[in-house]
mmCIF file of C-alpha atoms and ligand atoms in Angstrom:
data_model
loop_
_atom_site.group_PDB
_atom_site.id
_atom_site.type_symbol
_atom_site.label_atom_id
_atom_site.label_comp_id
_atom_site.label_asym_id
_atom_site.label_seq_id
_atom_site.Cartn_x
_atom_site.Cartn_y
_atom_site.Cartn_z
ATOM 1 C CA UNK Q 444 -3.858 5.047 -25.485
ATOM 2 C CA UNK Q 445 -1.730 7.931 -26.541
ATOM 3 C CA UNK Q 446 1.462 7.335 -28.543
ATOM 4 C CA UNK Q 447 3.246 9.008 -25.508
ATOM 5 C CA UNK Q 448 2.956 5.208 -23.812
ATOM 6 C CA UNK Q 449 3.815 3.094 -26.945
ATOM 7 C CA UNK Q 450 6.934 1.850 -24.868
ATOM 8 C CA UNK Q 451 5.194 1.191 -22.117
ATOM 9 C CA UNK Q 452 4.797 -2.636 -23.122
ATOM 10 C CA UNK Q 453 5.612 -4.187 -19.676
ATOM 11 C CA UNK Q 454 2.727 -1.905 -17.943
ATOM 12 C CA UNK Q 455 -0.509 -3.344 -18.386
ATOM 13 C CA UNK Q 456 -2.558 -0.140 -17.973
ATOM 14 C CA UNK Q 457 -5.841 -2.059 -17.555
ATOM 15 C CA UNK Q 458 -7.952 -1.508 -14.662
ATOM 16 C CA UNK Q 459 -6.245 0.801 -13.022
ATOM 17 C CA UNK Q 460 -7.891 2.472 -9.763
ATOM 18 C CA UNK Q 461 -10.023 6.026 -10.020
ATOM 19 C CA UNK Q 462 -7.449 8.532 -9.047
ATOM 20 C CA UNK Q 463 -10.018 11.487 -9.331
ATOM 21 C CA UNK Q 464 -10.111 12.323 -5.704
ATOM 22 C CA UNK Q 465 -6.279 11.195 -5.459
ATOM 23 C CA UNK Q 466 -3.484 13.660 -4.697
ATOM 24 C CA UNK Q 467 0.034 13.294 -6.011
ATOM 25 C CA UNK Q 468 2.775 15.453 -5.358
ATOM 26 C CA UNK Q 469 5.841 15.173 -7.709
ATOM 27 C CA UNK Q 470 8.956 15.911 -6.349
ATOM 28 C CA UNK Q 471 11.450 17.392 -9.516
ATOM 29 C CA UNK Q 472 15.174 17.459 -9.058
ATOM 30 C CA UNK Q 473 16.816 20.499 -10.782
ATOM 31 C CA UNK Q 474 20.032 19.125 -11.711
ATOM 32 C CA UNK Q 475 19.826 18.281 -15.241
ATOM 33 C CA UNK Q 476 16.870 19.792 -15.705
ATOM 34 C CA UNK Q 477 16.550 19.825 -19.751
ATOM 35 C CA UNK Q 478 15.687 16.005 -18.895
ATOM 36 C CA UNK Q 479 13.893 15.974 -15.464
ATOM 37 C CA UNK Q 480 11.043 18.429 -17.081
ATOM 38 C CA UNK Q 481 10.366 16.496 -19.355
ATOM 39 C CA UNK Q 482 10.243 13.327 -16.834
ATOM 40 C CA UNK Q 483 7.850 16.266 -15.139
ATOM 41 C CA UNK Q 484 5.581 16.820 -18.449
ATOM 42 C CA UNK Q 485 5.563 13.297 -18.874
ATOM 43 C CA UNK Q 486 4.203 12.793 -15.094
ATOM 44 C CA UNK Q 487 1.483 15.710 -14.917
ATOM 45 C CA UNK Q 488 0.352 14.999 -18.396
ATOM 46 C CA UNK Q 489 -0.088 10.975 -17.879
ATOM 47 C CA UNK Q 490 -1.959 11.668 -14.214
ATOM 48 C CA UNK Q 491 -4.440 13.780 -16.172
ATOM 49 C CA UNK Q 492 -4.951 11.377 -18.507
ATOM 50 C CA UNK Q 493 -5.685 8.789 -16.330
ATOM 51 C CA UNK Q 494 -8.247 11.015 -14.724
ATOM 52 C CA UNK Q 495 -6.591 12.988 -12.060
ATOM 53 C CA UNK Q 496 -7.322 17.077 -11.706
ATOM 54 C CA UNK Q 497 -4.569 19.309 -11.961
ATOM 55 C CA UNK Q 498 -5.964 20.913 -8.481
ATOM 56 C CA UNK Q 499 -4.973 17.787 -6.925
ATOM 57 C CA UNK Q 500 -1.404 17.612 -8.503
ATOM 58 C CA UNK Q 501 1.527 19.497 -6.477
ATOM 59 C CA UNK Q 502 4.265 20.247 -8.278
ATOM 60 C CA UNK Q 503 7.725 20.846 -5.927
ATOM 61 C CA UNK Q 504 11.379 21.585 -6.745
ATOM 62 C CA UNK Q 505 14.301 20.260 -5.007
ATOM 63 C CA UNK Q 506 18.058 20.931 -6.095
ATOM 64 C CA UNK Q 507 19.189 17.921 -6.867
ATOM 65 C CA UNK Q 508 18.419 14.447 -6.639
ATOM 66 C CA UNK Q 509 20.043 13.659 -3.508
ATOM 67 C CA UNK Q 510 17.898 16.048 -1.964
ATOM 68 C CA UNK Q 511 14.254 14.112 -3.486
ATOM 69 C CA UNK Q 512 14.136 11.832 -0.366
ATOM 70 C CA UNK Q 513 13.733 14.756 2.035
ATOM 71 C CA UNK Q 514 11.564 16.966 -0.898
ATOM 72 C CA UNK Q 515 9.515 13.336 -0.537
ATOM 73 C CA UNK Q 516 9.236 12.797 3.172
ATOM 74 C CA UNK Q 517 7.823 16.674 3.536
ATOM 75 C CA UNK Q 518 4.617 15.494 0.987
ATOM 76 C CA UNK Q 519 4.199 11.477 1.976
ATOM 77 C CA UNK Q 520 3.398 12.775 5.750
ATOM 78 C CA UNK Q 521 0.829 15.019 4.717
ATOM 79 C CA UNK Q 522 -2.527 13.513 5.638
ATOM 80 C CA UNK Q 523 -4.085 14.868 1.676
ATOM 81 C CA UNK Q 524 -1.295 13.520 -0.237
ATOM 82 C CA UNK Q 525 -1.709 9.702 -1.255
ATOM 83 C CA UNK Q 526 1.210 9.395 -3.598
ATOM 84 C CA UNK Q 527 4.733 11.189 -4.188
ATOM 85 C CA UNK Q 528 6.401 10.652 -7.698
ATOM 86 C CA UNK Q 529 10.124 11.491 -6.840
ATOM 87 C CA UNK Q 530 11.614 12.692 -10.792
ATOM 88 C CA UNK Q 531 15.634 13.234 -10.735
ATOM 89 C CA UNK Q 532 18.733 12.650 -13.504
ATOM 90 C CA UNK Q 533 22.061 11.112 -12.125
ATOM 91 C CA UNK Q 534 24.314 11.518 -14.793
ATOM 92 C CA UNK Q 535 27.740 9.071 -14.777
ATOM 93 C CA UNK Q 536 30.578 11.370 -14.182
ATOM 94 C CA UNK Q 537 34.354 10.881 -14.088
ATOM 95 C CA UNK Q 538 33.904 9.992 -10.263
ATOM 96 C CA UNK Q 539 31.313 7.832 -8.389
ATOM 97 C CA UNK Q 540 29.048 11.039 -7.394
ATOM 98 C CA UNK Q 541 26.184 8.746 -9.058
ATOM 99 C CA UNK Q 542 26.511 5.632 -7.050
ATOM 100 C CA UNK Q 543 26.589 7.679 -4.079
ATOM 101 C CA UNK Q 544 23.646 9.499 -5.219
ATOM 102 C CA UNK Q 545 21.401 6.599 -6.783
ATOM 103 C CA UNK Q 546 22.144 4.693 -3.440
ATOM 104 C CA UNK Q 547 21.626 7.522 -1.273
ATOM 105 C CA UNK Q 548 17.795 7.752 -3.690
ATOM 106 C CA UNK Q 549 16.537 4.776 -3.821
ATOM 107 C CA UNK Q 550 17.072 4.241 0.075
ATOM 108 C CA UNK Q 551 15.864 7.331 1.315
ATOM 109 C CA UNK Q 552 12.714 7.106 -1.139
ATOM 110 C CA UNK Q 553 11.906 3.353 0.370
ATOM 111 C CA UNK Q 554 12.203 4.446 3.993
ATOM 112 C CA UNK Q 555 9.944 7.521 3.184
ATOM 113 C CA UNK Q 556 7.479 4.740 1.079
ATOM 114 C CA UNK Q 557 7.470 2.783 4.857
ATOM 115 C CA UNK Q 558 7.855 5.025 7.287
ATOM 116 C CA UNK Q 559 4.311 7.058 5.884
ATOM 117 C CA UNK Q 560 2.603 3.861 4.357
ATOM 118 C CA UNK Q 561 2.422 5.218 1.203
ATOM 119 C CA UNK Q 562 3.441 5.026 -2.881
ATOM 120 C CA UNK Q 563 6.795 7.313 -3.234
ATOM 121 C CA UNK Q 564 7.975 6.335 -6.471
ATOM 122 C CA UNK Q 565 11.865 5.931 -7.813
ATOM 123 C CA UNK Q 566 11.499 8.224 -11.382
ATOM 124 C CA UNK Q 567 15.234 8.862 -10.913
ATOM 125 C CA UNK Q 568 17.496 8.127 -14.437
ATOM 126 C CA UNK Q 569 20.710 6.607 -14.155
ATOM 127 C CA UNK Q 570 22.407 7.044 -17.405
ATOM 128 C CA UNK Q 571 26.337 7.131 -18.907
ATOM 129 C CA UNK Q 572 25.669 10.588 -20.697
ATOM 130 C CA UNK Q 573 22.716 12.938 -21.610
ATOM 131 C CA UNK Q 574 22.000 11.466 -24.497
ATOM 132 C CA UNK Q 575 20.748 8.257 -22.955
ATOM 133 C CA UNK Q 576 18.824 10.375 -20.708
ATOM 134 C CA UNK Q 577 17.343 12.181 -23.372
ATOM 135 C CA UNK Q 578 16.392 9.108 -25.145
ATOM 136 C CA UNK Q 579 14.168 8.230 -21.998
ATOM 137 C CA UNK Q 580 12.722 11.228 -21.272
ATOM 138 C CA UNK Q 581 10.640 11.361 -23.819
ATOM 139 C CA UNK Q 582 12.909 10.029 -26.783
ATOM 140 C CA UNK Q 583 13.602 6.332 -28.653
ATOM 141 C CA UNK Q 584 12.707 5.066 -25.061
ATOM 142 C CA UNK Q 585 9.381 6.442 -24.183
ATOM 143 C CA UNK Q 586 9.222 8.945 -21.069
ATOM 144 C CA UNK Q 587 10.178 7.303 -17.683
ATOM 145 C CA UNK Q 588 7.871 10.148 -16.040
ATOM 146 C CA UNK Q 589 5.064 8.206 -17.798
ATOM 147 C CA UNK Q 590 6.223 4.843 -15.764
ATOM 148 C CA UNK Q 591 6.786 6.635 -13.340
ATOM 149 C CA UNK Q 592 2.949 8.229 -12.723
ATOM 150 C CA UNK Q 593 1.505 4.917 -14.172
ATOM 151 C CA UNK Q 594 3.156 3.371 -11.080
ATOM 152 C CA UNK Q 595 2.087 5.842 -8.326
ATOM 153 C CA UNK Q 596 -1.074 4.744 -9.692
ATOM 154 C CA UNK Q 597 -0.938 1.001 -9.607
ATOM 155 C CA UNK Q 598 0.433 1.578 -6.311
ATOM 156 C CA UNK Q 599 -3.193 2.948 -4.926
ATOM 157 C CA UNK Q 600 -4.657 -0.192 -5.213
ATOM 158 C CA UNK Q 601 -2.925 -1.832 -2.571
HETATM 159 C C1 DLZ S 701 26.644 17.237 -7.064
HETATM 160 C C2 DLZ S 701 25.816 16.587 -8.113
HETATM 161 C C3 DLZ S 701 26.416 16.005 -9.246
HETATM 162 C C4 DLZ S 701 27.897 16.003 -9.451
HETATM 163 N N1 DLZ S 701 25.683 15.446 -10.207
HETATM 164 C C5 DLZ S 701 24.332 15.415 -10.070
HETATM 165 C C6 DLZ S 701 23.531 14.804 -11.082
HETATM 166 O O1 DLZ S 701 23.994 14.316 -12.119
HETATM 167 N N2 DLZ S 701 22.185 14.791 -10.869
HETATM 168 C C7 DLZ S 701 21.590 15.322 -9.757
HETATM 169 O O2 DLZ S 701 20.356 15.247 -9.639
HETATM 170 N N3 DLZ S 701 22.336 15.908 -8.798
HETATM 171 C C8 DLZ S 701 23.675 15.982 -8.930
HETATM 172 N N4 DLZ S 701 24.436 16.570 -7.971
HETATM 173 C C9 DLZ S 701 23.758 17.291 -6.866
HETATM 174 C C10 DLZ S 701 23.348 16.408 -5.682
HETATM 175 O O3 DLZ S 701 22.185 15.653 -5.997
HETATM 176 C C11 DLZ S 701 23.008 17.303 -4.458
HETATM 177 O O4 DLZ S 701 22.108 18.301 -4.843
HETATM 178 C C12 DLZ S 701 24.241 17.955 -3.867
HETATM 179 O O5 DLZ S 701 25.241 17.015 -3.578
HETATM 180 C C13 DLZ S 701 23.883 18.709 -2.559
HETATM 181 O O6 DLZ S 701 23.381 17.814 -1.571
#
C-alpha cells in the first residue's frame, strides 16, 4: 500500500474486484482547478495501481461542477464505460452558490448512477476555503480522488 492511501483507514482495500478489463471515465470540473487535478492525479494514479490500463481510463473536462452531472450522463450511457468518477471543488463563498451547486451534484450524479445502472461516483469537495481543499487533495487529509477511484471500484462488485 502506497503512503498516498495512509488516510484511507475507513476503506478496507481488501479484495477488491479485477478492474483490468474495466473502463472508467473521470469527469474533472475546471473550477478550482489547482485542487480538482490533483483529485484527478490522485484518481488515474490509484486506478493504475489497482490494476487498471491507462487505455481504458478517459479523462474529460467539464467547466464547473454543476456541469459534472451532464459531463457524467454522456460516459455512464456508453455501453464500454462501467464506471464514471465525477471530481469537482465547491468552494463556500459569501453567497449560497455552493449549496445550490453541491445539491444540484449530488442529485444529478444519483439519477445518472440509476437511470444507466451503473457506479458514478460523488468526488466533489465541499470546503469553507482553499486551504481545506488543499488539505484533501492530496494534503494533511489524504487525496479524496483516491476515495474516490477506490469507490468506483468497490462499486463493480455489485
Ligand atoms: C459559478 C461558480 C462558482 C461561484 N463557484 C464554483 C465553485 O466553487 N466550484 C465549481 O466547480 N464551480 C463553481 N461555479 C461554476 C458552476 O459550477 C457552473 O459552471 C456555472 O454556474 C455554469 O453552469
Amino acid at each position: 500500500m502506497s503512503t498516498a492511501h495512509k488516510n484511507l483507514s475507513e476503506f478496507a482495500t481488501d479484495d477488491l474486484p479485477d478492474i483490468s478489463a474495466k473502463t472508467f471515465a473521470i469527469v474533472v470540473a475546471e473550477w478550482n482547478h489547482e485542487v480538482t487535478e490533483k483529485l484527478f492525479e490522485g484518481a488515474y494514479q490509484t486506478l493504475l495501481q489497482y490494476g487498471a490500463i491507462p487505455e481504458n481510463i478517459i479523462r474529460a473536462n467539464v467547466p464547473g461542477s454543476y456541469e459534472l452531472s451532464y459531463g457524467s450522463q454522456v460516459f455512464a450511457q456508453k455501453e464500454n464505460v462501467d464506471a464514471v468518477i465525477a471530481l469537482g471543488c465547491v468552494i463556500q463563498g459569501e453567497t449560497k452558490h455552493n449549496d445550490y451547486i453541491n445539491n444540484a451534484v449530488a442529485h444529478g450524479l444519483t439519477q445518472v448512477s440509476l437511470k444507466y445502472d451503473k457506479p458514478v461516483i460523488f468526488g466533489v469537495l465541499t470546503p469553507n476555503n482553499q486551504q481545506q481543499a488543499l488539505d484533501r487533495a492530496g494534503g494533511i487529509h489524504g487525496n479524496k480522488g483516491d476515495e474516490a477511484a477506490i469507490t468506483s471500484i468497490k462499486m463493480l462488485k455489485f
